[in-house]
Coordinates of C-alpha atoms and ligand atoms in Angstrom, one line a residue:
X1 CA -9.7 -2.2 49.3
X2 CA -10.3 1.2 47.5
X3 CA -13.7 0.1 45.5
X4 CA -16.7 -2.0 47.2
X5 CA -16.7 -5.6 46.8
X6 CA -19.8 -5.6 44.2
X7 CA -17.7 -3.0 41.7
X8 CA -18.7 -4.0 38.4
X9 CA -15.6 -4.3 35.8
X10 CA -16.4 -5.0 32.2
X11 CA -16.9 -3.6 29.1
X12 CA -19.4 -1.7 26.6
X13 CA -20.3 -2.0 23.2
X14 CA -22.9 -1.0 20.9
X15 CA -25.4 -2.5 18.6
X16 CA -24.9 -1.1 15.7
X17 CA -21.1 -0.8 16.2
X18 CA -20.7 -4.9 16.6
X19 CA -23.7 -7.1 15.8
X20 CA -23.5 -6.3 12.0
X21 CA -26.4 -8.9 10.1
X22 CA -28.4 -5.4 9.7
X23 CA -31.2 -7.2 7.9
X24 CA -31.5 -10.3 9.5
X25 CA -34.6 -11.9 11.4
X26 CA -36.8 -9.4 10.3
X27 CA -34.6 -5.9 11.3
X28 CA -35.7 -2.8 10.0
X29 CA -33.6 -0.3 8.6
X30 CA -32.0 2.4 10.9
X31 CA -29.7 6.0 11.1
X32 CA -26.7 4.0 12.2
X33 CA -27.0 1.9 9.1
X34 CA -26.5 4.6 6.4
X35 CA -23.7 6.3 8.2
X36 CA -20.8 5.3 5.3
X37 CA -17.2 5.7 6.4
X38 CA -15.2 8.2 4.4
X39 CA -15.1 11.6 4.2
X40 CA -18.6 12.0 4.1
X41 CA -20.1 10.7 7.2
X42 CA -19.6 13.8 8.9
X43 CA -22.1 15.7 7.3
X44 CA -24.2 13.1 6.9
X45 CA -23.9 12.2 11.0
X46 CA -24.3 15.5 11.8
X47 CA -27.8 16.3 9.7
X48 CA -26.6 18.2 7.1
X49 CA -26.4 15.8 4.0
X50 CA -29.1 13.6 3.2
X51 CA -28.5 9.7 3.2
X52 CA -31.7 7.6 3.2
X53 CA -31.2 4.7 1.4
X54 CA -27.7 2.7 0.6
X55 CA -25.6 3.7 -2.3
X56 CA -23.2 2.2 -4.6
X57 CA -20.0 5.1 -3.7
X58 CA -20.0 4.3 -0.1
X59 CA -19.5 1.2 1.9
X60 CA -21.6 1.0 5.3
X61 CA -19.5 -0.7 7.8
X62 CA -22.5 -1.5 10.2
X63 CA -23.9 -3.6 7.8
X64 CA -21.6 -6.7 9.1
X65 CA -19.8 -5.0 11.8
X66 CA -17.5 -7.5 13.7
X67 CA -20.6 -10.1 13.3
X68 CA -21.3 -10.2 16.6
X69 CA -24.8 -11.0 16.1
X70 CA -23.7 -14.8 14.9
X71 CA -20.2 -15.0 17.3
X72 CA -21.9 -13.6 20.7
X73 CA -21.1 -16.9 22.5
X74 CA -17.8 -16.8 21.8
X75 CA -17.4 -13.2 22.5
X76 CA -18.9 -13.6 26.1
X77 CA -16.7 -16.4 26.6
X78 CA -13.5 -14.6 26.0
X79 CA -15.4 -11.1 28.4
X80 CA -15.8 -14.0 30.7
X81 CA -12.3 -15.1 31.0
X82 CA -11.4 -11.7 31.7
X83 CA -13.7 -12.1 34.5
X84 CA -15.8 -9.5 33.6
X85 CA -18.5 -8.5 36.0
X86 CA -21.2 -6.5 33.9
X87 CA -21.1 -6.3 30.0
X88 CA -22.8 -3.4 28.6
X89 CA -24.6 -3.3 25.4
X90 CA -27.2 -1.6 23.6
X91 CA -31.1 -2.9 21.4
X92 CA -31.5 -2.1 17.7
X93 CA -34.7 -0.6 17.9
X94 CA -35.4 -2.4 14.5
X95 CA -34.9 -5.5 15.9
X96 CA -37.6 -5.2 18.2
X97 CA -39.7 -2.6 16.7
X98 CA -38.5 -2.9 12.5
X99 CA -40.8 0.1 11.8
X100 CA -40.7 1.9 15.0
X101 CA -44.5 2.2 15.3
X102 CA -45.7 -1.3 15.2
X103 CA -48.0 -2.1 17.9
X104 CA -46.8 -5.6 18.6
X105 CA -42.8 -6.6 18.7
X106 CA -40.5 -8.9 16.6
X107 CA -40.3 -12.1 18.7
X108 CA -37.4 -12.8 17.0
X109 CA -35.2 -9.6 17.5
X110 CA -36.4 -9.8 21.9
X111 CA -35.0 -13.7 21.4
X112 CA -32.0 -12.5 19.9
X113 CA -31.6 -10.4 23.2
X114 CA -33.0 -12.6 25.5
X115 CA -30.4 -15.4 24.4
X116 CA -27.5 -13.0 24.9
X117 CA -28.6 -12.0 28.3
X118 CA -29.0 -15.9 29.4
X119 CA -25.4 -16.2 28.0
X120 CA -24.2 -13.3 30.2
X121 CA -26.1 -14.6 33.5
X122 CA -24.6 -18.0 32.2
X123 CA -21.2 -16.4 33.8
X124 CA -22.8 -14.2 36.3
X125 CA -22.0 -10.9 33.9
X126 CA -24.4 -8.6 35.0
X127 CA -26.4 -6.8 31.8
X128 CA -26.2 -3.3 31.5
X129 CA -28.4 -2.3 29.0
X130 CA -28.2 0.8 26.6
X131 CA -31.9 0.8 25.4
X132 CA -30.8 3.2 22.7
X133 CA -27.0 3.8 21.6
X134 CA -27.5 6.5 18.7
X135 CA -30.2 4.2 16.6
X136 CA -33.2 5.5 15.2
X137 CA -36.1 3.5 12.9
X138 CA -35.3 5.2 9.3
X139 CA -39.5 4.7 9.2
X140 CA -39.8 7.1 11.7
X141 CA -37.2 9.7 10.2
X142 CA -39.1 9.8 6.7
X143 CA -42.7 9.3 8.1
X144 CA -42.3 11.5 11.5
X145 CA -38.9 13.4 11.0
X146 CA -37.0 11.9 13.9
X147 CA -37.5 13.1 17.7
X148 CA -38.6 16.2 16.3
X149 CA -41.8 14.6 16.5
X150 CA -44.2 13.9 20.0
X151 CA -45.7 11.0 19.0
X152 CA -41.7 9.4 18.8
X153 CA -42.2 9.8 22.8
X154 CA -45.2 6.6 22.8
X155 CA -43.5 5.0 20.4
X156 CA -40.3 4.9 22.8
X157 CA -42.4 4.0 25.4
X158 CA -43.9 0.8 23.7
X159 CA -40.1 -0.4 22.6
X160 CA -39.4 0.3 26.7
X161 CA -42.7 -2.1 27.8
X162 CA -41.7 -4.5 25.8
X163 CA -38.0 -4.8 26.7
X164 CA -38.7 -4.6 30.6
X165 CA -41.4 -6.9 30.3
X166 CA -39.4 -9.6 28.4
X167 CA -36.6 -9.2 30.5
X168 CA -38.1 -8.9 34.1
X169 CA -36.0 -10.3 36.6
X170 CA -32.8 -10.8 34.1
X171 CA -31.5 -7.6 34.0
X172 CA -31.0 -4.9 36.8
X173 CA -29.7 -2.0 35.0
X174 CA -31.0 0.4 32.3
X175 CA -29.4 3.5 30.7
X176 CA -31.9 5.3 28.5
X177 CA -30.3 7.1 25.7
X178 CA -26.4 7.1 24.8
X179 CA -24.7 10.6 25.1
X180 CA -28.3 12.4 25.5
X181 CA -25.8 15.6 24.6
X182 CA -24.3 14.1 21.5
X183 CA -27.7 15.4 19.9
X184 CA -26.5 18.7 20.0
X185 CA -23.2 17.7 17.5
X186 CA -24.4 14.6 15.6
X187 CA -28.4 14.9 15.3
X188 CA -29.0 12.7 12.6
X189 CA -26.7 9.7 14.1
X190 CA -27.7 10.9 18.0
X191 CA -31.4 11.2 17.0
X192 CA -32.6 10.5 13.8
X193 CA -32.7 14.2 12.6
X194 CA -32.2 15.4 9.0
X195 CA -32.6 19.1 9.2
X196 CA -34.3 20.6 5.8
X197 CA -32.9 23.9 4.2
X198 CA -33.8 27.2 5.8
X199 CA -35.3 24.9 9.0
X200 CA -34.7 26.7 12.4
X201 CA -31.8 24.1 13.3
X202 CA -32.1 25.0 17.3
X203 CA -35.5 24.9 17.8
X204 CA -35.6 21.7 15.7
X205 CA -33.4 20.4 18.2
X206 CA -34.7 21.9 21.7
X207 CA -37.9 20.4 20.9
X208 CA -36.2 17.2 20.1
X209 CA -33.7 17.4 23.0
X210 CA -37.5 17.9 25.0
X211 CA -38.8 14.8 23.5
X212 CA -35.8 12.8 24.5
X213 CA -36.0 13.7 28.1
X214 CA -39.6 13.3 28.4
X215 CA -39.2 10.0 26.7
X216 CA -36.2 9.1 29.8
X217 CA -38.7 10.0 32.3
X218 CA -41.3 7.8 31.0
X219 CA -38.9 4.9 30.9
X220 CA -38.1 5.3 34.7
X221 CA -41.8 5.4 35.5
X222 CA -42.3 2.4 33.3
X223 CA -39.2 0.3 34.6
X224 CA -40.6 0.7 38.6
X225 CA -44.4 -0.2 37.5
X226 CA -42.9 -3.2 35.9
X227 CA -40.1 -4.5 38.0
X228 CA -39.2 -2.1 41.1
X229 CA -36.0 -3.8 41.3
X230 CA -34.6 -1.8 38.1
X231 CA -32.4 1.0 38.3
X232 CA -32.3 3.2 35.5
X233 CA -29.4 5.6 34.6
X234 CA -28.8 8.6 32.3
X235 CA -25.7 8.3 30.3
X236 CA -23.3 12.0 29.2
X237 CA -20.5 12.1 27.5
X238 CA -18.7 14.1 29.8
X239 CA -15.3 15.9 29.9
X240 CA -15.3 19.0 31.8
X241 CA -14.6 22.5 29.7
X242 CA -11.2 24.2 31.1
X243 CA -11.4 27.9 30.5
X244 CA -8.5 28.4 28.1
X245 CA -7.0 31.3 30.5
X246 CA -7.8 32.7 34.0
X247 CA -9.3 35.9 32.1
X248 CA -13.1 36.3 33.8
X249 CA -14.1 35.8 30.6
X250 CA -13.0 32.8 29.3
X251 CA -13.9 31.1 33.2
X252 CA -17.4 32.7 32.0
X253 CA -17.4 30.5 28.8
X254 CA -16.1 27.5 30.4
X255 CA -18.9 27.8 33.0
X256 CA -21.5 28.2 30.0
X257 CA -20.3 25.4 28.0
X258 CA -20.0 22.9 31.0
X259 CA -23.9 23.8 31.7
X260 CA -24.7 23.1 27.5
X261 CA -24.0 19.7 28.3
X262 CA -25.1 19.3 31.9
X263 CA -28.1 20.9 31.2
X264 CA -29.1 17.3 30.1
X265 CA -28.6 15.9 33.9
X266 CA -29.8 18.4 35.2
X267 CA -33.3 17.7 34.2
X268 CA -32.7 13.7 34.1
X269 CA -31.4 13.9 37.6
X270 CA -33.1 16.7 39.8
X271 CA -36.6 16.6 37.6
X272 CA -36.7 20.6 36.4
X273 CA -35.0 22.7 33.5
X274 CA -32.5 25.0 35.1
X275 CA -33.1 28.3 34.7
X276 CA -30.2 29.6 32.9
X277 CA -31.8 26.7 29.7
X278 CA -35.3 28.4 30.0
X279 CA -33.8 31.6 30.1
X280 CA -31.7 30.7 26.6
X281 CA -34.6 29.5 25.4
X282 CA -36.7 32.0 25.9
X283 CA -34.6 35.2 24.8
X284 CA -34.2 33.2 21.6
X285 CA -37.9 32.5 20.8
X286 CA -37.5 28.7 20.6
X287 CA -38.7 27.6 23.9
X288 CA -40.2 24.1 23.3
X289 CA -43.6 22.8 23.7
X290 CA -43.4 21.7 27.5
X291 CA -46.7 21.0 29.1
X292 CA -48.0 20.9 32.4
X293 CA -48.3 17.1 32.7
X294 CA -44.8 16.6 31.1
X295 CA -43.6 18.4 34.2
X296 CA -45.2 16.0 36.2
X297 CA -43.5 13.5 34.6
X298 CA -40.2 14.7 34.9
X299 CA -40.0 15.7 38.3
X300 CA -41.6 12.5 39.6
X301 CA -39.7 10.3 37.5
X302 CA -35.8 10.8 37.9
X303 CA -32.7 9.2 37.3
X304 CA -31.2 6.4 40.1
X305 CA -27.5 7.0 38.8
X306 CA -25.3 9.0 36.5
X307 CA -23.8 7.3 33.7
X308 CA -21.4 8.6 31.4
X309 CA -18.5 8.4 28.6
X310 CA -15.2 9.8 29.7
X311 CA -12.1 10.6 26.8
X312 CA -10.8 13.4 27.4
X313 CA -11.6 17.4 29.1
X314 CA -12.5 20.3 27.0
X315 CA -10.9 23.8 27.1
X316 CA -12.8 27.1 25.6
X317 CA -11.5 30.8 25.4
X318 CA -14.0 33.1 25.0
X319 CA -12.7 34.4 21.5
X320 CA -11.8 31.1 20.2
X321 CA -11.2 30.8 16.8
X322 CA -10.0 27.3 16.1
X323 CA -11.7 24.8 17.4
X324 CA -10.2 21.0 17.4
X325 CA -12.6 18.3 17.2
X326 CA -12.7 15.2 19.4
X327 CA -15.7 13.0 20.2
X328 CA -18.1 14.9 18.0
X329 CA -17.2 17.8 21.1
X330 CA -15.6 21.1 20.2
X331 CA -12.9 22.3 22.2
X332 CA -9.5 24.4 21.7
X333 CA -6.1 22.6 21.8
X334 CA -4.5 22.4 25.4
X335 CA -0.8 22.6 25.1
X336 CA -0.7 21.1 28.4
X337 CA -1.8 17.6 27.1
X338 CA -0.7 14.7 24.5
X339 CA -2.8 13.5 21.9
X340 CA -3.9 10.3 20.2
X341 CA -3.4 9.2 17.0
X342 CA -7.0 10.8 16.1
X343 CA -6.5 14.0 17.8
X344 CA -8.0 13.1 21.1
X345 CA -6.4 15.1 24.1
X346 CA -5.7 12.4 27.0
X347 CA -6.3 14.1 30.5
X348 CA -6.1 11.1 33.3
X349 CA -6.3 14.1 36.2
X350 CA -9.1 15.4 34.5
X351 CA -11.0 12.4 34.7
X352 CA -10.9 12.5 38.3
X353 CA -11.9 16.4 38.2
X354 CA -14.8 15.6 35.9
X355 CA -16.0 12.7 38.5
X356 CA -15.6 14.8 41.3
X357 CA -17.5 17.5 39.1
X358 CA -20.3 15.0 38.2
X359 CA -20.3 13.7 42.0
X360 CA -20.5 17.3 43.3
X361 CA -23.5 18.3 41.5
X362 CA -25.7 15.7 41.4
X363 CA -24.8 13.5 44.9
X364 CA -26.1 10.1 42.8
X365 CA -23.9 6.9 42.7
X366 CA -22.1 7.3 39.6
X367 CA -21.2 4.6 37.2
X368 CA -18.4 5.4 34.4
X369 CA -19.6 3.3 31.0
X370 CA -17.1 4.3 28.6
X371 CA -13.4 5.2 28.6
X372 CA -10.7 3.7 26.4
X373 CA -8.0 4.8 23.8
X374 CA -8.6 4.7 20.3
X375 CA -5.6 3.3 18.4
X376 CA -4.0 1.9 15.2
X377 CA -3.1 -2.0 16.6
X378 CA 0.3 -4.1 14.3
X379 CA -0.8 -8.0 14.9
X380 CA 1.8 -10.4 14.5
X381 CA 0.9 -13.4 12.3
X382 CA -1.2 -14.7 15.2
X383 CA -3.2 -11.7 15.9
X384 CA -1.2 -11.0 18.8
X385 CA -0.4 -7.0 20.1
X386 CA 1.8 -5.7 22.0
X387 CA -0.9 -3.3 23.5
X388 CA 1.2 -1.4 26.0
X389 CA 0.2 2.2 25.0
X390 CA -3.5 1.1 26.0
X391 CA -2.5 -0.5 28.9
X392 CA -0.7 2.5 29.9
X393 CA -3.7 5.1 28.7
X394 CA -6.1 2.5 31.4
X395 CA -3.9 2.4 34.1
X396 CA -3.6 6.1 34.3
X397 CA -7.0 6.4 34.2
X398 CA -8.0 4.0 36.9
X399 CA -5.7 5.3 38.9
X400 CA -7.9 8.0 38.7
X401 CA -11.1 6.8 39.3
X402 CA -9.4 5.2 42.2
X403 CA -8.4 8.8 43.8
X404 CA -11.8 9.9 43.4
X405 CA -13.3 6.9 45.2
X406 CA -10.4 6.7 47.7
X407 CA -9.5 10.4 48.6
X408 CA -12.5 12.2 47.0
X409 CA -15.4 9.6 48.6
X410 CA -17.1 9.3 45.3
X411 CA -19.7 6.7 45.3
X412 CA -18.8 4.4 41.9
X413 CA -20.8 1.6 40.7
X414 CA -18.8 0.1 38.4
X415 CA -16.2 0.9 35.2
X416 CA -16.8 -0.2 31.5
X417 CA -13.9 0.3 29.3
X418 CA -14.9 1.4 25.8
X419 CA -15.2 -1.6 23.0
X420 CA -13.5 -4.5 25.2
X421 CA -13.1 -6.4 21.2
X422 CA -12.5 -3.8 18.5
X423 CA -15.5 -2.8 17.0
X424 CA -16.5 0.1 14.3
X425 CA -16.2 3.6 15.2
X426 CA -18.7 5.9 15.6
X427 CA -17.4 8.9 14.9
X428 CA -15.5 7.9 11.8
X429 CA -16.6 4.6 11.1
X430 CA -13.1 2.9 10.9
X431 CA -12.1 -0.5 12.0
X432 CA -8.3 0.7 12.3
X433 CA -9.7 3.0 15.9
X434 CA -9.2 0.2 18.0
X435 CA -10.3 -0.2 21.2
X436 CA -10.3 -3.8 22.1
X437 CA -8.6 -6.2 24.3
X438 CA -9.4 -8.7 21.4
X439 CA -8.2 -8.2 18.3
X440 CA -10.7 -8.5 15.3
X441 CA -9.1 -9.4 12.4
X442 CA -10.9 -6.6 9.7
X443 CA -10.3 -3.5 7.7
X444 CA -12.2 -0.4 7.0
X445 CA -13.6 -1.7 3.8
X446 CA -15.2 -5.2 5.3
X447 CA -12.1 -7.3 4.4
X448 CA -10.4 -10.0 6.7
X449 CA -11.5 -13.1 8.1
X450 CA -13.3 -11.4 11.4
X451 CA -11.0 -14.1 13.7
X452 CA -10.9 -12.9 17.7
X453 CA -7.6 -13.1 19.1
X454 CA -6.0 -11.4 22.8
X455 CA -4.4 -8.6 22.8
X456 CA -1.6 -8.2 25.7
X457 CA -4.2 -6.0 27.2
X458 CA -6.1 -9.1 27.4
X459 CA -4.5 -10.2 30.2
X460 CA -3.6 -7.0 32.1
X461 CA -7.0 -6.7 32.6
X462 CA -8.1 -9.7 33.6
X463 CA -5.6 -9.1 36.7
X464 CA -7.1 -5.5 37.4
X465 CA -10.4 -7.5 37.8
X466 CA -9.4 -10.2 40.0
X467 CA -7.4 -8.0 42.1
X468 CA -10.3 -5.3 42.3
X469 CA -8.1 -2.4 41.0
X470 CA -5.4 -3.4 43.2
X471 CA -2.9 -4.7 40.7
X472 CA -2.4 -1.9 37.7
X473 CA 1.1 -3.0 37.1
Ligands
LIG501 C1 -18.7 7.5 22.2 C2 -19.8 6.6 21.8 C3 -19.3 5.2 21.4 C4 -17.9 5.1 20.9 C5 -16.9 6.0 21.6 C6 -15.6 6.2 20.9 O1 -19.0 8.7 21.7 O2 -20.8 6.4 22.8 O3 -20.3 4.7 20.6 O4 -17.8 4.8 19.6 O5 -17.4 7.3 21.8 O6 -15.7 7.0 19.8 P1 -15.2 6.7 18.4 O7 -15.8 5.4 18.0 O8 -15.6 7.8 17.5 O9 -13.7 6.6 18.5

């Protein structure tokens, strides 16, 4: 058999993008919740167009998501009948911490969590747990400006005590922020940053980025006093840059744009800023405040595995023009590859070139948390899709991850497909990018009577478990 016996199949979702009920049991506010769908969110994801507070000319699909706050038994039921081995999802913040700088928790919002882990364990589904999938406290954007801010890192910290604490001994595996990169596209929605006019929008951001890995570090140091037994992983979305030609120069760019988002890693995993990022830095006068203890910290406090989001590879050309956009990730069109219905470019080779990449240059155990195909789903009257263009996008991409593990020697935890029920998307905030194996019966306006149903690709999965990736057919 191609993967080890332990290989942990399931599926990943995200708070924000499922459990809806935004102001229940004392929640605070957060990012995620103001990001409207529409034409809009963009901007207002990205940090350029303010959105504090609610309005009456947009409608804010987290609010209610799929609900999943109220149907979480049922929607563990239906992960466990596809025998899923781990389910991975992410904390609110708010629910824990409403304000962010509290010094004591909401009982209510660890219950919430704690119930949902015991309903997990209930089926032996492993918890893999996100501790912050893009949410932010909206309190601690208007009062501290978001990571910007070094006091966000002890504020992180308490929200990290308190969740290892309540959950010692439950739950074995901890990523600590969601697409760390993504901060560089979406910096309000990736970290809670709203850049004023005339503000130095990269230094903003390297002192954030700073903040963020620091805050990592501190979680890992944390997690061992606490509970040795946890393993905590750092979580990219990857896809590696193609150059767009075998012209030195566009190789050059590819190489360059690979290492803007590996630079990440490469601090979470080997403890140090690589030398071409303090160089950058440096020649553009916005090297951040890094201090002698916070090197401690990061070298002495690393990651125990890779995590990360796989869609699609990138290409660059030195003198590109035109970029395409697809997961919040700028690239130039390949002509070599399809596309989704959103514009995504599927790559099922380069998914194995990207884990071979990953595997290559950081020799952890990888584990791959998010991969899926975004589509427009046609129920019957029962709820019922015939799914085979998702079927077909997973199977070409296990296949894969199984040549990486068989012929490559890759050493693979475990595979999460993206949004195993359809759930809101976060880069455009639609309900009709569906990921799911279950069908959710709403629209991108909050209509429809939120009823689960299978999908085909219900039960083609449920056979790639139980055969261990044998059976893709
Ligand atoms: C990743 C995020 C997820 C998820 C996924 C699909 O960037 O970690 O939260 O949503 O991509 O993207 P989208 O929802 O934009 O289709």
């Amino acid at each position: 058999m191609t993967f080890r016996n332990d290989f942990l199949w399931g599926g990943a979702t995200a708070a924000n993008q499922c459990e809806g009920a935004y102001d229940v049991d004392g929640r605070g506010l957060a990012n995620v919740d103001l990001c409207p769908v529409g034409e809009d969110r963009l901007e207002i994801i990205t940090g350029q167009k303010k959105m504090f507070d609610f309005d009456d000319d947009h409608f804010y699909p987290a609010k209610e998501s799929i609900d999943m706050y109220h149907r979480y038994k049922e929607d563990i039921a239906l992960f466990a009948e596809m025998g899923f081995k781990v389910y991975r999802f992410s904390i609110a913040w708010t629910r824990i911490f409403p304000k962010g700088d509290e010094n004591e928790p909401n009982e209510k919002g660890l219950k919430f969590y704690e119930d949902l882990i015991d309903e997990c364990l209930k089926y032996n589904i492993e918890p893999l747990i996100t501790i912050t999938h893009f949410d932010f406290p909206m309190y601690l954007v208007e009062k501290y400006g978001g990571w910007r801010n070094r006091k966000i890192v002890d504020f992180y910290k308490n929200l990290v005590t308190a969740i290892f604490e309540r959950f010692k001994g439950k739950v074995k595996y901890y990523l600590t922020f969601n697409e760390i990169n993504v901060i560089l596209a979406a910096s309000f929605m990736g970290a809670g940053l709203y850049f004023e006019e005339g503000e130095d929008v990269e230094k903003v951001r390297a002192q954030a980025i700073h903040h963020e890995l620091l805050a990592s570090a501190y979680a890992t140091k944390i997690a061992k006093s606490i509970d040795p037994e946890i393993k905590i992983g750092c979580m990219l979305a990857a896809g590696t840059y193609y150059p767009a030609s075998m012209k030195p120069e566009d190789v050059f760019a590819a190489l360059k744009a690979n290492r803007e988002n590996y630079f990440f890693v490469d601090v979470q995993a080997r403890g140090y800023y690589p030398s071409y990022k303090l160089k950058d830095y440096e020649r553009k006068g916005i090297m951040p405040e890094i201090t002698k203890e916070d090197k401690k910290i990061l070298k002495e406090n690393t990651v125990d595995f890779i995590s990360f989001s796989y869609y699609s590879t990138r290409a660059i050309a030195a003198d590109a023009k035109k970029f395409d956009e697809a997961n919040l990730i700028m690239s130039v069109e390949n002509p070599y590859l399809e596309k989704t219905e959103w514009g995504w470019q599927v790559d099922p080779l380069g998914f194995r070139t990207t884990i071979n990449e990953i595997w290559d240059r950081y020799q952890k155990p990888l584990f791959v948390v998010e991969n899926g195909l975004g589509a427009k789903d046609l129920p019957d009257e029962n709820g019922y899709v015939e799914d085979d263009y998702r079927i077909n996008y997973l199977r070409e991409h296990i296949k894969n991850m199984k040549d990486a593990v068989e012929l490559d020697g890759v050493d693979l935890l475990g595979y999460t497909t993206w949004g195993p029920i359809d759930l809101v998307s976060a880069g455009t905030g639609e309900m009709s990018k569906r990921y799911g194996f279950i069908y959710v019966d709403r629209d991108d306006y909050g209509n429809g009577s939120l009823k689960r149903s299978k999908k085909k690709s219900f039960d083609w999965y449920k056979k790639v478990i139980a055969s261990n990736g044998e059976d893709l057919e």
